[in-house]
PDB file of C-alpha atoms in Angstrom:
ATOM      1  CA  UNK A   1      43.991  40.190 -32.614  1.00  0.00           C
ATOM      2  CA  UNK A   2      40.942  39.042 -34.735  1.00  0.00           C
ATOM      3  CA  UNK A   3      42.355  35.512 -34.343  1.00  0.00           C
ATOM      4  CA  UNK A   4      42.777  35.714 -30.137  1.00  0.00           C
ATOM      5  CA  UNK A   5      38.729  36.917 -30.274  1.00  0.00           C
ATOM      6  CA  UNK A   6      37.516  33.717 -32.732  1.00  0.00           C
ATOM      7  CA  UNK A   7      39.813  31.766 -30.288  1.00  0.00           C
ATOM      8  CA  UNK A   8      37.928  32.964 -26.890  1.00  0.00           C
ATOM      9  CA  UNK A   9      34.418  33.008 -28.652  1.00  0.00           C
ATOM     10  CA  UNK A  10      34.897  29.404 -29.746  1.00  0.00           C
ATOM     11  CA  UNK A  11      36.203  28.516 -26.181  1.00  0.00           C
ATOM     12  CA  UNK A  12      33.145  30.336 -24.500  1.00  0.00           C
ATOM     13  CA  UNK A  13      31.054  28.264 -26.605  1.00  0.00           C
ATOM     14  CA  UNK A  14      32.530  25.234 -25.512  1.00  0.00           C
ATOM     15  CA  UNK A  15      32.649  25.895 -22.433  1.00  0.00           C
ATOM     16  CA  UNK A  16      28.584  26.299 -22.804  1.00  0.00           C
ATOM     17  CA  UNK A  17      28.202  23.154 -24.359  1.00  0.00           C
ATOM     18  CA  UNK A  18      30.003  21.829 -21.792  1.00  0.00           C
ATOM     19  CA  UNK A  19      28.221  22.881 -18.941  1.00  0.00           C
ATOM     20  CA  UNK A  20      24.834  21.670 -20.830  1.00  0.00           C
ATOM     21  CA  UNK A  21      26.386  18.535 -20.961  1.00  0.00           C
ATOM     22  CA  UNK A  22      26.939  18.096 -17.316  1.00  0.00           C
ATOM     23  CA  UNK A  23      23.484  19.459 -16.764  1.00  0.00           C
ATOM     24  CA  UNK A  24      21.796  16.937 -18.939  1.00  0.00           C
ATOM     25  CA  UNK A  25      23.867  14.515 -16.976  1.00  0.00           C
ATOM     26  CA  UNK A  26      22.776  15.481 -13.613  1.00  0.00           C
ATOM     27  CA  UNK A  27      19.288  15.136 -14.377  1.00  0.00           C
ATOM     28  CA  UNK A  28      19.054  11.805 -16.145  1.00  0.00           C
ATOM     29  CA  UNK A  29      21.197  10.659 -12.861  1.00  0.00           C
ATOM     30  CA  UNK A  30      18.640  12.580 -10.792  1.00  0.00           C
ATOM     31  CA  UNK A  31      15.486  11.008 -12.784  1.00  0.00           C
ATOM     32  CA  UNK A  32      17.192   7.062 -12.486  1.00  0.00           C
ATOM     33  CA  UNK A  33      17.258   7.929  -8.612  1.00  0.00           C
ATOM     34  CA  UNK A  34      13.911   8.913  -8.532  1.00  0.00           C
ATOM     35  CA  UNK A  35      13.351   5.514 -10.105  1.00  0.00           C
ATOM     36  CA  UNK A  36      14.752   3.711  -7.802  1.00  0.00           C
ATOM     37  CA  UNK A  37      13.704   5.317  -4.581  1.00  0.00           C
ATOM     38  CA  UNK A  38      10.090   4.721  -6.115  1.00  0.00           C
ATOM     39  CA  UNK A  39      10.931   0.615  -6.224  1.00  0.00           C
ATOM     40  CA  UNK A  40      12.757   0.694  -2.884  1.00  0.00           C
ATOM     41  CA  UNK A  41       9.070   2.256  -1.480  1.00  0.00           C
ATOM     42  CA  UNK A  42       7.279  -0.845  -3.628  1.00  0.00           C
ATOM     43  CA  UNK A  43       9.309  -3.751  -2.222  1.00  0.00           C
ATOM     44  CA  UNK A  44      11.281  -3.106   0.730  1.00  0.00           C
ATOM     45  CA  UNK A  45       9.138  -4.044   4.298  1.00  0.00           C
ATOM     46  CA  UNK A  46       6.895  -2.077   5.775  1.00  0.00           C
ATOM     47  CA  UNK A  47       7.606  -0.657   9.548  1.00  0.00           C
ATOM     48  CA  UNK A  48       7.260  -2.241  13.067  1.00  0.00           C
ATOM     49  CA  UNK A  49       4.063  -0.728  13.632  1.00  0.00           C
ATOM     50  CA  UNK A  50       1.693  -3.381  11.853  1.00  0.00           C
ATOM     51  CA  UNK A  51      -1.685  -3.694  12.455  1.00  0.00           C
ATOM     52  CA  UNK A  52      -4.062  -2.494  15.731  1.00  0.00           C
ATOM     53  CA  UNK A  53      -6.407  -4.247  17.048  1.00  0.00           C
ATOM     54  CA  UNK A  54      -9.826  -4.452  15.973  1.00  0.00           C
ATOM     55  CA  UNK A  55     -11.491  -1.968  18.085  1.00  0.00           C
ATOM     56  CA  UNK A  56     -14.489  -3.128  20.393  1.00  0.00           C
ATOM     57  CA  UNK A  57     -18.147  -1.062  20.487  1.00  0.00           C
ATOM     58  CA  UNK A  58     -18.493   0.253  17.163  1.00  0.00           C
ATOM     59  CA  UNK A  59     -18.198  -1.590  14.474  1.00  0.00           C
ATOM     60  CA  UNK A  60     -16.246  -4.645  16.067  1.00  0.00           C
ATOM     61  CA  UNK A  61     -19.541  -5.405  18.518  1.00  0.00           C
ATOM     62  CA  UNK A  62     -21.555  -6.989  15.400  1.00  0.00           C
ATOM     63  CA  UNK A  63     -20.231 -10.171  15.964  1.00  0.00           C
ATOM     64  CA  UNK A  64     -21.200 -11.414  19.459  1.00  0.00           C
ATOM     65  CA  UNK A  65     -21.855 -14.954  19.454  1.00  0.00           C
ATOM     66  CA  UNK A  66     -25.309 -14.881  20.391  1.00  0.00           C
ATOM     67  CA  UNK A  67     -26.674 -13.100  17.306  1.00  0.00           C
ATOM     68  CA  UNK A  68     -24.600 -14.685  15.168  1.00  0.00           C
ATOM     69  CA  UNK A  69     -24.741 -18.653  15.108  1.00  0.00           C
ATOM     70  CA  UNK A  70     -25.340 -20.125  11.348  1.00  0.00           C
ATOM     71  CA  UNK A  71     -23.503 -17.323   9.987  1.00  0.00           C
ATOM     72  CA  UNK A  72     -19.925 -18.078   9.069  1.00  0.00           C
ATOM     73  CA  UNK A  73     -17.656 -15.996  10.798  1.00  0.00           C
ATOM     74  CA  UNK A  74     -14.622 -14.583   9.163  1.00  0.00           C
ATOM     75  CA  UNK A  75     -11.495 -13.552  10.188  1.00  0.00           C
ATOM     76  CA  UNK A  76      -7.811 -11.701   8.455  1.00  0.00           C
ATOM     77  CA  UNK A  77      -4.820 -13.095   9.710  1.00  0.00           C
ATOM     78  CA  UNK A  78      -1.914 -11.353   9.372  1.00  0.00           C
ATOM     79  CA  UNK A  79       0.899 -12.742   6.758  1.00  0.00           C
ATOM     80  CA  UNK A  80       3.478  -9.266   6.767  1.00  0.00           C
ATOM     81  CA  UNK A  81       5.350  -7.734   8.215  1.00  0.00           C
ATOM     82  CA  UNK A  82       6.599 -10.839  10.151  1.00  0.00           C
ATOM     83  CA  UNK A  83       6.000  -8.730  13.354  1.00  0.00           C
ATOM     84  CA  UNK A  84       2.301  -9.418  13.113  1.00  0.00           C
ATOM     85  CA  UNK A  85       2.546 -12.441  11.318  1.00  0.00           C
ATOM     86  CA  UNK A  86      -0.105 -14.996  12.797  1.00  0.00           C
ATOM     87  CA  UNK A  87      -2.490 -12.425  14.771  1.00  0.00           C
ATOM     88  CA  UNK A  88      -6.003 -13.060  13.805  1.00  0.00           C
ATOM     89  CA  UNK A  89      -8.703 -10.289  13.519  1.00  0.00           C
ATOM     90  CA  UNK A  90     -12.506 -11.212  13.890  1.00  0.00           C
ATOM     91  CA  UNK A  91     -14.665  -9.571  10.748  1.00  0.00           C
ATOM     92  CA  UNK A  92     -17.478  -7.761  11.574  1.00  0.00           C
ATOM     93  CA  UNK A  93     -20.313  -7.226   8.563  1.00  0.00           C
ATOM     94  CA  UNK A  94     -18.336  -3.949   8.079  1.00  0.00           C
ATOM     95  CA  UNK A  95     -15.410  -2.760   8.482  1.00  0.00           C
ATOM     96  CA  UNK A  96     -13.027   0.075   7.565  1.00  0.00           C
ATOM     97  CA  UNK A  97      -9.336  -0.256   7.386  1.00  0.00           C
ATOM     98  CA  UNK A  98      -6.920   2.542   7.539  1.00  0.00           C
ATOM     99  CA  UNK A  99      -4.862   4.708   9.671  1.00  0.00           C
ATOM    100  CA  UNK A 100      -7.943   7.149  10.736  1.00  0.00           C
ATOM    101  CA  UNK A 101      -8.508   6.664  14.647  1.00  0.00           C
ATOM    102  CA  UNK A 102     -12.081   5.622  13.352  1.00  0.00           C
ATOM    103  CA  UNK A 103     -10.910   2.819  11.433  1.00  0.00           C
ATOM    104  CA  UNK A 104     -11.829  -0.657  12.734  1.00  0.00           C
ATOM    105  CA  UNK A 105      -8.779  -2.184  11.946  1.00  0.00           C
ATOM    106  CA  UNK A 106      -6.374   0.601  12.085  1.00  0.00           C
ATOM    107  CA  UNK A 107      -3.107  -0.231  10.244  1.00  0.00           C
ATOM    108  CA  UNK A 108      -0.169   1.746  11.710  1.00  0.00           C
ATOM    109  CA  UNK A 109       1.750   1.877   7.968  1.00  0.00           C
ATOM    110  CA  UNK A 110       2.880   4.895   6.128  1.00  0.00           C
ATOM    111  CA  UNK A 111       1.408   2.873   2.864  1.00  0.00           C
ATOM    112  CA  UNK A 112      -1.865   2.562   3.971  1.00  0.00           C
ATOM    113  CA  UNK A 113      -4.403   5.501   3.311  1.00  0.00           C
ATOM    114  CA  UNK A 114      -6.152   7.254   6.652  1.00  0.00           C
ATOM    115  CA  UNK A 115      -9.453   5.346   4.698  1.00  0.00           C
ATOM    116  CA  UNK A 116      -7.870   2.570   2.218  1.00  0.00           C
ATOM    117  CA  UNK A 117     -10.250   0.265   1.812  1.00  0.00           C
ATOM    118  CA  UNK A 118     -13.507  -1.767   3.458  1.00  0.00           C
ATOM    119  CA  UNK A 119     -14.825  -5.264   3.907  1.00  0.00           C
ATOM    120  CA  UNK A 120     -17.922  -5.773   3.909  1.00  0.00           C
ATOM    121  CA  UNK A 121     -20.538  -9.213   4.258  1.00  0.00           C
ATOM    122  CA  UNK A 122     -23.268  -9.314   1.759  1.00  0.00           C
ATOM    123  CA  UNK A 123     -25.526 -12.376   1.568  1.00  0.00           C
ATOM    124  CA  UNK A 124     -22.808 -14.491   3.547  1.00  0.00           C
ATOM    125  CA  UNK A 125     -19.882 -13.257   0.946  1.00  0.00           C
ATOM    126  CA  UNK A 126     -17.053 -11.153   1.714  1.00  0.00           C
ATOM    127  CA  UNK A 127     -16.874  -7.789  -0.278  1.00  0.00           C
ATOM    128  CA  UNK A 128     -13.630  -5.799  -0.495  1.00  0.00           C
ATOM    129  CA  UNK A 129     -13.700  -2.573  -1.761  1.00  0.00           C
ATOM    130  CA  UNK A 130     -10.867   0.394  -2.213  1.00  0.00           C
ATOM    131  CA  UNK A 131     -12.083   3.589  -0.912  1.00  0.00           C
ATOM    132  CA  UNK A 132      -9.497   5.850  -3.262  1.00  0.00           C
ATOM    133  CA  UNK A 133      -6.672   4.864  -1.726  1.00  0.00           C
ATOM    134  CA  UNK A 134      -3.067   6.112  -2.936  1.00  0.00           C
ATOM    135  CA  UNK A 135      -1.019   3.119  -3.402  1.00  0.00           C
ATOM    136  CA  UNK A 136      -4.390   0.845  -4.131  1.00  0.00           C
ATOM    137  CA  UNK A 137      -5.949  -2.523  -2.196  1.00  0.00           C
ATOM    138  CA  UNK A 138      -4.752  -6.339  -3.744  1.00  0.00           C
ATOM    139  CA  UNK A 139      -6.451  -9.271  -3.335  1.00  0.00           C
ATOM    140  CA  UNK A 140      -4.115 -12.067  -4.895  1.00  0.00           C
ATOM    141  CA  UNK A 141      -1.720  -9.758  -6.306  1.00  0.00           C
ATOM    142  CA  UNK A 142      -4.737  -8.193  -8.360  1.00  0.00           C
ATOM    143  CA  UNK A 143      -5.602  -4.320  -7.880  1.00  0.00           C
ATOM    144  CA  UNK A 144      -9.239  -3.687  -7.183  1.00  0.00           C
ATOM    145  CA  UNK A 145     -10.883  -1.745  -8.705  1.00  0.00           C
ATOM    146  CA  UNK A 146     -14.351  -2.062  -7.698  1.00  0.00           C
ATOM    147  CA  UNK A 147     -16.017  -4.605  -5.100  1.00  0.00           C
ATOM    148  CA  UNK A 148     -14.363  -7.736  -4.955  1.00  0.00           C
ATOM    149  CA  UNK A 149     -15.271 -10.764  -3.732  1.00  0.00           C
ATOM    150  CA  UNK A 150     -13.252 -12.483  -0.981  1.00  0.00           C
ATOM    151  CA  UNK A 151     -12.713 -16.315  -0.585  1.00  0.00           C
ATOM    152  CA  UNK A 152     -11.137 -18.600   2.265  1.00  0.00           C
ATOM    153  CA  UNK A 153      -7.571 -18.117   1.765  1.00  0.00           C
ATOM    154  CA  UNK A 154      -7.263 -14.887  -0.359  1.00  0.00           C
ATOM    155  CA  UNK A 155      -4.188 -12.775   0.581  1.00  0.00           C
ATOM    156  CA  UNK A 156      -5.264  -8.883   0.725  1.00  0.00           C
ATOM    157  CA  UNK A 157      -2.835  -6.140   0.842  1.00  0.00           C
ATOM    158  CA  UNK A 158      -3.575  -3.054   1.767  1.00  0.00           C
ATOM    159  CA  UNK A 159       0.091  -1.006   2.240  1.00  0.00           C
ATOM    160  CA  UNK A 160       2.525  -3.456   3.513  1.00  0.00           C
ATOM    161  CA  UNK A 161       0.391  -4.992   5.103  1.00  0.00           C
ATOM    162  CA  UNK A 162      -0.661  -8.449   3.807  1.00  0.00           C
ATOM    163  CA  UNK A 163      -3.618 -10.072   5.187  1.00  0.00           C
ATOM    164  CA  UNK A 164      -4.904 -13.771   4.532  1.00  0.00           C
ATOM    165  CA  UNK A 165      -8.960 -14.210   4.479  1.00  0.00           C
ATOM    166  CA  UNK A 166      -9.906 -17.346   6.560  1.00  0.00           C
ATOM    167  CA  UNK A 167     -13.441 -19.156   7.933  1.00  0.00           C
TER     168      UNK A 167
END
């Protein structure tokens, strides 16, 4: 009888170690998916929505023609998602972007902060600044981390959306 109780203590104990190995499985299978659902969000396109117009009144209004000549005028166009690809937007001396209604260029994208970043014109240069943002602002596949300055043909991407700087 002694022999029959080592016997079902030894096969309770592996039996244990057993079921810790399958645990320890499960979670380095659960941590690798994690992984890759966190590159999939990186790299895969962003959704149909794009980019809004720039809205008109507020902050779009500062660059009527009038009140503007000898100042060069800059404008994004839109590189990605392909939907938008080719819309130009008309830079005001600020300007938010985000998806918060109050946003002058309100980007429909569930990568973009409700205030991710703003452009601003200082002595006829183009600032670009991240305003906290979650998944961070790039100009030229460089992370900003404080104002930036902005040239003609600088790509800026703020979610998945990728904007090109132009005169």
């Amino acid at each position: 009888m002694r022999v029959d109780a080592v016997l079902a203590v030894a096969l309770d104990d592996q039996n244990l170690v057993r079921a810790l190995e399958i645990l320890v499985v499960a979670l380095v299978w659960l941590f690798f998916l994690r992984i890759i659902r966190a590159v999939w969000v990186e790299v895969r396109p962003p959704r149909r929505e794009g980019v809004a117009p720039v809205t008109r009144g507020g902050q779009g209004a500062a660059l009527d023609g009038s009140r503007e000549r000898g100042r060069r005028r800059y404008r994004l166009r839109v590189v990605e998602p392909p939907e938008r690809r080719g819309e130009t937007l008309e830079l005001p001396d600020e300007v938010t972007l985000g998806r918060a209604p109050g946003c002058g260029i309100r980007l429909e994208d569930p990568y973009t902060s409700s205030l991710h970043a703003r452009i601003s014109r200082r002595d006829q240069t183009l600032w670009i600044e991240d305003l906290g943002s979650t998944n961070g602002t790039w100009v030229n596949a460089v992370r900003v981390t404080g104002p930036t300055k902005l040239g003609r043909g600088d790509l800026v991407q703020v979610g998945g959306t990728v904007f090109e700087v132009q005169r």
